[in-house]
Amino acid sequence: MNSAEALIGTIPLSQGLMVAGILFALGLAGILIRRNLIYTLMCIEIMMNSAGLAFVVGASRWQQPDGQVMYLMILALAAAETSIALALVLQLYRRFRGLDIDAASRMKG
Amino acid sequence: MLISFYICSAVAILATLLAIAGPSPMHSLLELIVSLLAVGLIFFTLGAPFAGILEVIVYAGAIMVLFVFVVMMLNLGDETVQQERSWLKPSAWVAPAILALILLAELMQLLLTRPEGTAFAGGKVVGATEVGMSLYGPYLLAVELGSMLLLAGLIAAFHLGRDPEGR
Amino acid sequence: MLDLLFLVFLFPLAGFFILAMSGGRFSERTASIIGVGAPLLAVIVTILVGYSFFTTIPTGGAYTQFLWNWIDVPGFHPDFALRLDGLSMTMISVVTGVSFLIILFSVWYMHGEEGFSRFFAYMNLFVTSMLFLVLANNLLFTYFGWEGVGLCSYLLIGFLYKDPANCAAARKAFLVTRIGDVAFAIAMWLIVRELGTLNIQEIMRLAPEHWAVGSGIATAVALLLLLGACGKSAQFPLQTWLPDAMAGPTPVSALLHAATMVTAGVYLIARTNGLFLLAPLGQEAVGVVGTITLVVAGFCALSQTDVKRVLAYSTMSQIGYMFLALGVGAWSGAIFHLMSHAFFKALLFLSSGSLILACHHEQNMFRMGGLWKKLPVTFAGFVIGGLGLAAIPPGDGYFSKDLIMADAFKSGHYVMWGFAVFGAFLTAVYTARMIFLTFFGEYRGSEPHHGHGGPATTPRGWTHHVPLVALMIATLLGGWFGMHISMLPASPAGEQPEILEKLPLILAVIGVIICWPLFVTHREFTARFTRRGLGNQIRLVWFHAMGFDWLWDHVLVKPWYLIAGFGRRDFIDQIDRAIERVFLGWNKVFTWSETGHLRWYAASVGVGAVLILAAIIYS
């Protein structure tokens, strides 16, 4: 029995997805509450991570690798998104002398 | 090992809650890293060690460290903490919290009332070999698209990150 | 080599596209190489095509090049096909040759002007449109070129668009000719309804089978085509746009008057001659219109002070001769005069362009004079062009106009013949007046006046000399060849007494001779006579083009404004406005939702998710 199998157990599918749902709701709440752009990005990461969790839970329900592949895709997406978003953070900080997301609201109808 | 799943879940949820509610960006980031590590452990319990390792290395190790770098670069100090405190008034967070709770309640409703929810997850290790075979088999196109996405991200980050005034 | 025919229009079209796409980024040199090179290539192709056309005459005397189907619906198949016969061969030679010389001259004239490459783009498009018009094998294709010519005239008359007066002149030209265009379109609809085709050869074949001579429908079509031709060719009663069209740069006037645009109407009537032969009344009307125009325009030209306006009225008058020729059945004579007119009028306009630039944009003849020593090339151009215009040999106008008048007499139209002879006298008088006032006597423009004038400067450069000399040669030699176009109906046969044959020439020479004392040696006497009393009244009426502008303004434009004023408040507009208001209202709602706040958008997405989940749960 190697270390990977030491932690193995079965859990009800609904409980695994519930954890993902809770994390997602927390991420959403965070985006809506926080005005700091860093926090906004962190909450996006939380939400994406929770979606990844849901995929992995699904994968282990059917014991197939496809869900994990989707998780990898999410990971790649998160990496690309983070690099661009953090570059935007730097630009925003330079232009507005701060990270208040409400300050950057010139694009309105 | 049902118990480790519950512990990890509790840690993840608690750490996330602290992360989104705290006033200091650096503390929040560290708490978020804890949350991600806990999710990585959940992956291990579900029999997905490859995903768990990537969670630790890439998510907590690379992406979050990037965040930490940016926060350190911007040198967000006490003023930021003060400002965050002033922004975190009940009037600011009650309505979003209610919206998020409604969403959560609906999710729970769906998860708990459907008969599919009673099925069990985990119990078998789906390791790196199977994932790799699948990744470079039926999902090859998706991998290529992912690589293109990363390249685009690289170029965009390079372009956006430049200082327009050359400072 | 006849299959090269399509290249004739393709080169100027390509020139237009290249210059138009350049967005004015080309240097003046590049733009002029493209702008002049394209018509030059068209001239070369025309020569090649003409050589093979005349050496191996195609069967039936015509060559048709089918390019593609344009519209293909049951019962109606107009195609893009070019037809080359004696008439269109003559026309493309004149159009490409004269246009090329005018565009070459423009390189000199437009040097340093704003919008240099834009100018050459328009000029090339103008030539292309005219070639479409001339080469078309069906009336719809002709109409395509016809409208293209109208568009280009608008663009070029309003070329110096920064002056609102120029834009008004461009609009006027566009709208007045549009009246004629509508008549042309109605004529086409009638032809399609009655004969089911727009192919010109088919029409010529089918019309005599379906319509009796003098029948109502044939007369209606002929009169509508005449009205269309009147619009483009500036004939009575749609002649008012032409003098204002002088607002464009002088090479534009030359192109408009000599090679393109105004000759379109003459060409249209000559091309559809079979329809006019079926409608004697319509053909008679053509002659009457021509006669009225030639006399009225001749009087108007007599009293103008602007050298370009004299030339504008002279064009009207000369086109009047062509219409008269068409009206009396001198078909070949009309086209012959069209060609000789193209040569001498292009020459006169280019010479006047040279004169105007030499006098620093001064156009008033009374502020010129004695310039023949300073501007020898320009002077030679005016004299030779004037010989052509006044129909004095060896100018080419003598031969063509003589032919027209002889044919008018032979066909028994003695009244028209009388007016034409009188018109010849008027032509000689106003031509001589123009040349005497500008080139003889003492120079009267030394003092700058409204920023114009000042001492004249001698034009230099081969792009100035070559076109002028080439057109001088064409004017001097053009008449000797004579012309008979076999595809057109034969000229009227008859007898004309020898003495009457020489009468126009005698009157023209008398006209020139009496101008010398009137406008050179005893100018004060003439001035006294025309500045007071009855003389002044007549001068003013003539100066203002017999008041046709005033008449149309009160008969058509003002009532139309009145109707439009009522029309803009009718209930149909209210329906349109209601739609507009609904959209504006929704626009307000949606712009309100666009707050520019990121968190607002995230909340919208969250609410959407909640609603969708609720729909899943409770359905």
PDB file of C-alpha atoms in Angstrom, chain C residues 309-541:
ATOM      1  CA  ARG C 309     -18.461  80.950 -69.813  1.00  0.00           C
ATOM      2  CA  VAL C 310     -18.137  82.087 -73.427  1.00  0.00           C
ATOM      3  CA  LEU C 311     -16.768  78.661 -74.205  1.00  0.00           C
ATOM      4  CA  ALA C 312     -19.531  76.986 -72.170  1.00  0.00           C
ATOM      5  CA  TYR C 313     -22.258  78.730 -74.177  1.00  0.00           C
ATOM      6  CA  SER C 314     -20.404  77.988 -77.383  1.00  0.00           C
ATOM      7  CA  THR C 315     -20.478  74.300 -76.464  1.00  0.00           C
ATOM      8  CA  MET C 316     -24.219  74.496 -75.928  1.00  0.00           C
ATOM      9  CA  SER C 317     -24.547  76.145 -79.284  1.00  0.00           C
ATOM     10  CA  GLN C 318     -22.355  73.601 -81.070  1.00  0.00           C
ATOM     11  CA  ILE C 319     -24.196  70.683 -79.490  1.00  0.00           C
ATOM     12  CA  GLY C 320     -27.317  72.460 -80.739  1.00  0.00           C
ATOM     13  CA  TYR C 321     -25.887  72.093 -84.242  1.00  0.00           C
ATOM     14  CA  MET C 322     -25.425  68.389 -83.631  1.00  0.00           C
ATOM     15  CA  PHE C 323     -29.029  68.048 -82.473  1.00  0.00           C
ATOM     16  CA  LEU C 324     -30.167  69.994 -85.477  1.00  0.00           C
ATOM     17  CA  ALA C 325     -28.197  67.606 -87.647  1.00  0.00           C
ATOM     18  CA  LEU C 326     -29.789  64.613 -85.951  1.00  0.00           C
ATOM     19  CA  GLY C 327     -33.180  66.247 -86.367  1.00  0.00           C
ATOM     20  CA  VAL C 328     -32.825  66.742 -90.119  1.00  0.00           C
ATOM     21  CA  GLY C 329     -31.398  63.277 -90.634  1.00  0.00           C
ATOM     22  CA  ALA C 330     -27.747  64.241 -91.111  1.00  0.00           C
ATOM     23  CA  TRP C 331     -26.633  61.404 -88.856  1.00  0.00           C
ATOM     24  CA  SER C 332     -23.086  61.172 -90.096  1.00  0.00           C
ATOM     25  CA  GLY C 333     -22.834  64.948 -90.092  1.00  0.00           C
ATOM     26  CA  ALA C 334     -23.769  65.044 -86.413  1.00  0.00           C
ATOM     27  CA  ILE C 335     -21.067  62.554 -85.471  1.00  0.00           C
ATOM     28  CA  PHE C 336     -18.581  64.307 -87.737  1.00  0.00           C
ATOM     29  CA  HIS C 337     -19.321  67.586 -85.986  1.00  0.00           C
ATOM     30  CA  LEU C 338     -19.077  65.818 -82.639  1.00  0.00           C
ATOM     31  CA  MET C 339     -15.556  64.731 -83.520  1.00  0.00           C
ATOM     32  CA  SER C 340     -14.387  68.046 -84.902  1.00  0.00           C
ATOM     33  CA  HIS C 341     -16.012  69.824 -81.965  1.00  0.00           C
ATOM     34  CA  ALA C 342     -14.142  67.525 -79.583  1.00  0.00           C
ATOM     35  CA  PHE C 343     -10.855  68.611 -81.146  1.00  0.00           C
ATOM     36  CA  PHE C 344     -11.373  72.344 -81.290  1.00  0.00           C
ATOM     37  CA  LYS C 345     -13.257  72.616 -78.023  1.00  0.00           C
ATOM     38  CA  ALA C 346     -10.638  70.633 -76.131  1.00  0.00           C
ATOM     39  CA  LEU C 347      -8.043  72.899 -77.702  1.00  0.00           C
ATOM     40  CA  LEU C 348      -9.948  76.051 -76.742  1.00  0.00           C
ATOM     41  CA  PHE C 349     -10.511  74.918 -73.182  1.00  0.00           C
ATOM     42  CA  LEU C 350      -6.933  73.840 -72.651  1.00  0.00           C
ATOM     43  CA  SER C 351      -5.771  77.123 -74.129  1.00  0.00           C
ATOM     44  CA  SER C 352      -8.101  78.992 -71.796  1.00  0.00           C
ATOM     45  CA  GLY C 353      -6.710  76.935 -68.913  1.00  0.00           C
ATOM     46  CA  SER C 354      -3.239  77.990 -69.944  1.00  0.00           C
ATOM     47  CA  LEU C 355      -4.437  81.597 -70.259  1.00  0.00           C
ATOM     48  CA  ILE C 356      -6.119  81.559 -66.845  1.00  0.00           C
ATOM     49  CA  LEU C 357      -3.070  80.181 -65.064  1.00  0.00           C
ATOM     50  CA  ALA C 358      -0.850  82.626 -66.908  1.00  0.00           C
ATOM     51  CA  CYS C 359      -3.068  85.461 -65.621  1.00  0.00           C
ATOM     52  CA  HIS C 360      -3.087  84.018 -62.077  1.00  0.00           C
ATOM     53  CA  HIS C 361      -6.677  82.696 -62.074  1.00  0.00           C
ATOM     54  CA  GLU C 362      -8.102  85.797 -63.696  1.00  0.00           C
ATOM     55  CA  GLN C 363     -11.017  84.759 -65.942  1.00  0.00           C
ATOM     56  CA  ASN C 364     -12.476  88.140 -66.908  1.00  0.00           C
ATOM     57  CA  MET C 365     -11.639  88.937 -70.522  1.00  0.00           C
ATOM     58  CA  PHE C 366     -11.972  92.638 -69.849  1.00  0.00           C
ATOM     59  CA  ARG C 367      -9.013  92.387 -67.520  1.00  0.00           C
ATOM     60  CA  MET C 368      -6.811  90.817 -70.192  1.00  0.00           C
ATOM     61  CA  GLY C 369      -5.663  92.006 -73.599  1.00  0.00           C
ATOM     62  CA  GLY C 370      -2.518  92.257 -75.701  1.00  0.00           C
ATOM     63  CA  LEU C 371      -1.350  88.868 -74.523  1.00  0.00           C
ATOM     64  CA  TRP C 372      -0.440  87.392 -77.906  1.00  0.00           C
ATOM     65  CA  LYS C 373       3.232  88.251 -77.601  1.00  0.00           C
ATOM     66  CA  LYS C 374       3.576  86.878 -74.111  1.00  0.00           C
ATOM     67  CA  LEU C 375       1.616  83.663 -74.633  1.00  0.00           C
ATOM     68  CA  PRO C 376       2.404  82.590 -78.204  1.00  0.00           C
ATOM     69  CA  VAL C 377       1.433  78.925 -77.771  1.00  0.00           C
ATOM     70  CA  THR C 378      -1.796  79.813 -76.016  1.00  0.00           C
ATOM     71  CA  PHE C 379      -2.542  82.412 -78.666  1.00  0.00           C
ATOM     72  CA  ALA C 380      -1.970  79.882 -81.449  1.00  0.00           C
ATOM     73  CA  GLY C 381      -4.291  77.474 -79.640  1.00  0.00           C
ATOM     74  CA  PHE C 382      -7.009  80.102 -79.408  1.00  0.00           C
ATOM     75  CA  VAL C 383      -6.682  81.138 -83.046  1.00  0.00           C
ATOM     76  CA  ILE C 384      -6.720  77.616 -84.420  1.00  0.00           C
ATOM     77  CA  GLY C 385      -9.483  76.533 -82.046  1.00  0.00           C
ATOM     78  CA  GLY C 386     -11.356  79.703 -82.948  1.00  0.00           C
ATOM     79  CA  LEU C 387     -11.070  78.858 -86.648  1.00  0.00           C
ATOM     80  CA  GLY C 388     -12.601  75.504 -85.863  1.00  0.00           C
ATOM     81  CA  LEU C 389     -15.356  77.020 -83.761  1.00  0.00           C
ATOM     82  CA  ALA C 390     -16.192  79.804 -86.177  1.00  0.00           C
ATOM     83  CA  ALA C 391     -16.155  77.308 -89.060  1.00  0.00           C
ATOM     84  CA  ILE C 392     -13.533  79.066 -91.149  1.00  0.00           C
ATOM     85  CA  PRO C 393     -11.183  76.817 -93.112  1.00  0.00           C
ATOM     86  CA  PRO C 394      -8.803  75.182 -92.445  1.00  0.00           C
ATOM     87  CA  GLY C 395     -10.447  74.642 -89.038  1.00  0.00           C
ATOM     88  CA  ASP C 396     -12.247  71.311 -88.923  1.00  0.00           C
ATOM     89  CA  GLY C 397     -15.521  72.916 -87.828  1.00  0.00           C
ATOM     90  CA  TYR C 398     -15.926  74.369 -91.316  1.00  0.00           C
ATOM     91  CA  PHE C 399     -16.231  70.965 -92.899  1.00  0.00           C
ATOM     92  CA  SER C 400     -18.562  69.432 -90.383  1.00  0.00           C
ATOM     93  CA  LYS C 401     -20.801  72.439 -89.931  1.00  0.00           C
ATOM     94  CA  ASP C 402     -20.965  72.963 -93.654  1.00  0.00           C
ATOM     95  CA  LEU C 403     -22.110  69.381 -94.055  1.00  0.00           C
ATOM     96  CA  ILE C 404     -24.806  69.867 -91.417  1.00  0.00           C
ATOM     97  CA  MET C 405     -26.142  73.017 -92.993  1.00  0.00           C
ATOM     98  CA  ALA C 406     -26.084  71.541 -96.474  1.00  0.00           C
ATOM     99  CA  ASP C 407     -27.989  68.510 -95.230  1.00  0.00           C
ATOM    100  CA  ALA C 408     -30.485  70.730 -93.420  1.00  0.00           C
ATOM    101  CA  PHE C 409     -31.141  72.626 -96.649  1.00  0.00           C
ATOM    102  CA  LYS C 410     -31.330  69.466 -98.724  1.00  0.00           C
ATOM    103  CA  SER C 411     -33.827  67.863 -96.384  1.00  0.00           C
ATOM    104  CA  GLY C 412     -36.108  70.865 -96.800  1.00  0.00           C
ATOM    105  CA  HIS C 413     -35.818  72.315 -93.287  1.00  0.00           C
ATOM    106  CA  TYR C 414     -35.388  75.861 -94.567  1.00  0.00           C
ATOM    107  CA  VAL C 415     -36.245  77.582 -91.276  1.00  0.00           C
ATOM    108  CA  MET C 416     -33.743  75.513 -89.329  1.00  0.00           C
ATOM    109  CA  TRP C 417     -31.223  76.127 -92.081  1.00  0.00           C
ATOM    110  CA  GLY C 418     -31.809  79.864 -91.760  1.00  0.00           C
ATOM    111  CA  PHE C 419     -31.261  79.818 -88.017  1.00  0.00           C
ATOM    112  CA  ALA C 420     -28.187  77.645 -88.426  1.00  0.00           C
ATOM    113  CA  VAL C 421     -26.673  80.128 -90.859  1.00  0.00           C
ATOM    114  CA  PHE C 422     -27.497  82.972 -88.506  1.00  0.00           C
ATOM    115  CA  GLY C 423     -25.933  80.892 -85.706  1.00  0.00           C
ATOM    116  CA  ALA C 424     -22.775  80.595 -87.794  1.00  0.00           C
ATOM    117  CA  PHE C 425     -22.604  84.389 -87.897  1.00  0.00           C
ATOM    118  CA  LEU C 426     -23.149  84.616 -84.106  1.00  0.00           C
ATOM    119  CA  THR C 427     -20.476  81.996 -83.529  1.00  0.00           C
ATOM    120  CA  ALA C 428     -17.968  83.935 -85.541  1.00  0.00           C
ATOM    121  CA  VAL C 429     -18.800  87.139 -83.667  1.00  0.00           C
ATOM    122  CA  TYR C 430     -18.455  85.752 -80.161  1.00  0.00           C
ATOM    123  CA  THR C 431     -15.352  83.767 -81.041  1.00  0.00           C
ATOM    124  CA  ALA C 432     -13.680  86.792 -82.554  1.00  0.00           C
ATOM    125  CA  ARG C 433     -14.781  88.937 -79.595  1.00  0.00           C
ATOM    126  CA  MET C 434     -13.218  86.476 -77.160  1.00  0.00           C
ATOM    127  CA  ILE C 435      -9.897  86.318 -79.008  1.00  0.00           C
ATOM    128  CA  PHE C 436      -9.715  90.050 -79.713  1.00  0.00           C
ATOM    129  CA  LEU C 437     -10.505  91.004 -76.134  1.00  0.00           C
ATOM    130  CA  THR C 438      -7.926  88.653 -74.641  1.00  0.00           C
ATOM    131  CA  PHE C 439      -5.030  88.902 -77.051  1.00  0.00           C
ATOM    132  CA  PHE C 440      -5.185  92.328 -78.694  1.00  0.00           C
ATOM    133  CA  GLY C 441      -5.290  95.898 -77.518  1.00  0.00           C
ATOM    134  CA  GLU C 442      -3.460  96.854 -74.347  1.00  0.00           C
ATOM    135  CA  TYR C 443      -3.070  94.670 -71.237  1.00  0.00           C
ATOM    136  CA  ARG C 444      -5.681  95.665 -68.661  1.00  0.00           C
ATOM    137  CA  GLY C 445      -4.844  93.308 -65.815  1.00  0.00           C
ATOM    138  CA  SER C 446      -1.575  94.679 -64.404  1.00  0.00           C
ATOM    139  CA  GLU C 447      -3.178  95.569 -61.098  1.00  0.00           C
ATOM    140  CA  PRO C 448      -4.077  92.549 -58.961  1.00  0.00           C
ATOM    141  CA  HIS C 449      -7.821  92.433 -58.501  1.00  0.00           C
ATOM    142  CA  HIS C 450      -9.539  90.307 -55.819  1.00  0.00           C
ATOM    143  CA  GLY C 451      -6.258  88.446 -55.488  1.00  0.00           C
ATOM    144  CA  HIS C 452      -6.264  87.564 -59.205  1.00  0.00           C
ATOM    145  CA  GLY C 453      -4.410  89.056 -62.125  1.00  0.00           C
ATOM    146  CA  GLY C 454      -1.148  90.862 -62.126  1.00  0.00           C
ATOM    147  CA  PRO C 455       1.461  90.622 -64.882  1.00  0.00           C
ATOM    148  CA  ALA C 456       0.969  87.543 -67.013  1.00  0.00           C
ATOM    149  CA  THR C 457       3.587  84.784 -66.931  1.00  0.00           C
ATOM    150  CA  THR C 458       4.516  82.592 -69.869  1.00  0.00           C
ATOM    151  CA  PRO C 459       3.610  78.905 -69.325  1.00  0.00           C
ATOM    152  CA  ARG C 460       6.445  76.401 -69.631  1.00  0.00           C
ATOM    153  CA  GLY C 461       6.864  72.628 -69.707  1.00  0.00           C
ATOM    154  CA  TRP C 462       6.247  69.904 -72.248  1.00  0.00           C
ATOM    155  CA  THR C 463       3.062  68.718 -70.509  1.00  0.00           C
ATOM    156  CA  HIS C 464       1.676  72.135 -71.430  1.00  0.00           C
ATOM    157  CA  HIS C 465       2.915  72.330 -75.026  1.00  0.00           C
ATOM    158  CA  VAL C 466       2.439  68.754 -76.258  1.00  0.00           C
ATOM    159  CA  PRO C 467      -1.345  68.488 -75.725  1.00  0.00           C
ATOM    160  CA  LEU C 468      -1.944  71.925 -77.199  1.00  0.00           C
ATOM    161  CA  VAL C 469       0.147  71.291 -80.294  1.00  0.00           C
ATOM    162  CA  ALA C 470      -1.365  67.835 -80.789  1.00  0.00           C
ATOM    163  CA  LEU C 471      -4.871  69.269 -80.610  1.00  0.00           C
ATOM    164  CA  MET C 472      -3.919  72.107 -82.976  1.00  0.00           C
ATOM    165  CA  ILE C 473      -2.788  69.531 -85.524  1.00  0.00           C
ATOM    166  CA  ALA C 474      -5.976  67.536 -84.967  1.00  0.00           C
ATOM    167  CA  THR C 475      -8.100  70.640 -85.425  1.00  0.00           C
ATOM    168  CA  LEU C 476      -6.316  71.636 -88.611  1.00  0.00           C
ATOM    169  CA  LEU C 477      -6.327  68.181 -90.171  1.00  0.00           C
ATOM    170  CA  GLY C 478      -9.462  66.660 -88.637  1.00  0.00           C
ATOM    171  CA  GLY C 479     -11.813  68.123 -91.208  1.00  0.00           C
ATOM    172  CA  TRP C 480      -9.995  66.995 -94.345  1.00  0.00           C
ATOM    173  CA  PHE C 481     -10.838  63.371 -93.888  1.00  0.00           C
ATOM    174  CA  GLY C 482     -14.571  63.839 -93.937  1.00  0.00           C
ATOM    175  CA  MET C 483     -16.639  61.130 -92.460  1.00  0.00           C
ATOM    176  CA  HIS C 484     -19.227  58.657 -93.431  1.00  0.00           C
ATOM    177  CA  ILE C 485     -20.333  56.057 -90.920  1.00  0.00           C
ATOM    178  CA  SER C 486     -21.864  53.215 -92.807  1.00  0.00           C
ATOM    179  CA  MET C 487     -24.001  51.885 -89.979  1.00  0.00           C
ATOM    180  CA  LEU C 488     -25.942  55.124 -89.701  1.00  0.00           C
ATOM    181  CA  PRO C 489     -28.819  55.922 -92.064  1.00  0.00           C
ATOM    182  CA  ALA C 490     -27.873  57.761 -95.220  1.00  0.00           C
ATOM    183  CA  SER C 491     -27.820  61.537 -95.316  1.00  0.00           C
ATOM    184  CA  PRO C 492     -30.686  63.313 -97.059  1.00  0.00           C
ATOM    185  CA  ALA C 493     -30.323  63.650-100.796  1.00  0.00           C
ATOM    186  CA  GLY C 494     -31.114  66.922-102.515  1.00  0.00           C
ATOM    187  CA  GLU C 495     -29.741  69.987-104.186  1.00  0.00           C
ATOM    188  CA  GLN C 496     -28.350  73.150-102.700  1.00  0.00           C
ATOM    189  CA  PRO C 497     -27.449  76.234-104.745  1.00  0.00           C
ATOM    190  CA  GLU C 498     -23.740  76.995-104.784  1.00  0.00           C
ATOM    191  CA  ILE C 499     -24.164  80.498-103.409  1.00  0.00           C
ATOM    192  CA  LEU C 500     -26.097  79.265-100.362  1.00  0.00           C
ATOM    193  CA  GLU C 501     -23.378  76.712 -99.706  1.00  0.00           C
ATOM    194  CA  LYS C 502     -20.858  79.488 -99.286  1.00  0.00           C
ATOM    195  CA  LEU C 503     -23.195  81.775 -97.321  1.00  0.00           C
ATOM    196  CA  PRO C 504     -22.220  80.586 -93.796  1.00  0.00           C
ATOM    197  CA  LEU C 505     -18.536  81.075 -94.548  1.00  0.00           C
ATOM    198  CA  ILE C 506     -19.145  84.558 -95.938  1.00  0.00           C
ATOM    199  CA  LEU C 507     -21.201  85.527 -92.879  1.00  0.00           C
ATOM    200  CA  ALA C 508     -18.564  84.101 -90.527  1.00  0.00           C
ATOM    201  CA  VAL C 509     -15.816  86.138 -92.172  1.00  0.00           C
ATOM    202  CA  ILE C 510     -17.993  89.255 -92.014  1.00  0.00           C
ATOM    203  CA  GLY C 511     -18.626  88.520 -88.326  1.00  0.00           C
ATOM    204  CA  VAL C 512     -14.918  88.366 -87.593  1.00  0.00           C
ATOM    205  CA  ILE C 513     -14.211  91.536 -89.541  1.00  0.00           C
ATOM    206  CA  ILE C 514     -16.837  93.649 -87.795  1.00  0.00           C
ATOM    207  CA  CYS C 515     -15.488  92.525 -84.421  1.00  0.00           C
ATOM    208  CA  TRP C 516     -12.174  94.220 -84.998  1.00  0.00           C
ATOM    209  CA  PRO C 517     -13.516  97.805 -84.730  1.00  0.00           C
ATOM    210  CA  LEU C 518     -16.119  96.817 -82.133  1.00  0.00           C
ATOM    211  CA  PHE C 519     -13.742  95.195 -79.640  1.00  0.00           C
ATOM    212  CA  VAL C 520     -10.251  96.431 -80.472  1.00  0.00           C
ATOM    213  CA  THR C 521     -10.106  99.848 -82.028  1.00  0.00           C
ATOM    214  CA  HIS C 522     -13.413 101.428 -80.914  1.00  0.00           C
ATOM    215  CA  ARG C 523     -14.145  99.655 -77.669  1.00  0.00           C
ATOM    216  CA  GLU C 524     -15.527 102.800 -76.031  1.00  0.00           C
ATOM    217  CA  PHE C 525     -18.264 103.027 -78.634  1.00  0.00           C
ATOM    218  CA  THR C 526     -19.359  99.438 -77.955  1.00  0.00           C
ATOM    219  CA  ALA C 527     -19.188  99.966 -74.223  1.00  0.00           C
ATOM    220  CA  ARG C 528     -21.319 103.123 -74.441  1.00  0.00           C
ATOM    221  CA  PHE C 529     -23.914 101.318 -76.465  1.00  0.00           C
ATOM    222  CA  THR C 530     -24.143  98.270 -74.153  1.00  0.00           C
ATOM    223  CA  ARG C 531     -24.012 100.033 -70.800  1.00  0.00           C
ATOM    224  CA  ARG C 532     -27.152 102.131 -71.001  1.00  0.00           C
ATOM    225  CA  GLY C 533     -30.742 102.061 -72.140  1.00  0.00           C
ATOM    226  CA  LEU C 534     -32.049  99.266 -74.309  1.00  0.00           C
ATOM    227  CA  GLY C 535     -28.560  97.959 -75.067  1.00  0.00           C
ATOM    228  CA  ASN C 536     -27.903  97.434 -71.371  1.00  0.00           C
ATOM    229  CA  GLN C 537     -31.224  95.618 -70.935  1.00  0.00           C
ATOM    230  CA  ILE C 538     -30.483  93.245 -73.783  1.00  0.00           C
ATOM    231  CA  ARG C 539     -26.945  92.682 -72.526  1.00  0.00           C
ATOM    232  CA  LEU C 540     -28.200  91.808 -69.055  1.00  0.00           C
ATOM    233  CA  VAL C 541     -30.817  89.385 -70.365  1.00  0.00           C
TER     234      VAL C 541
END
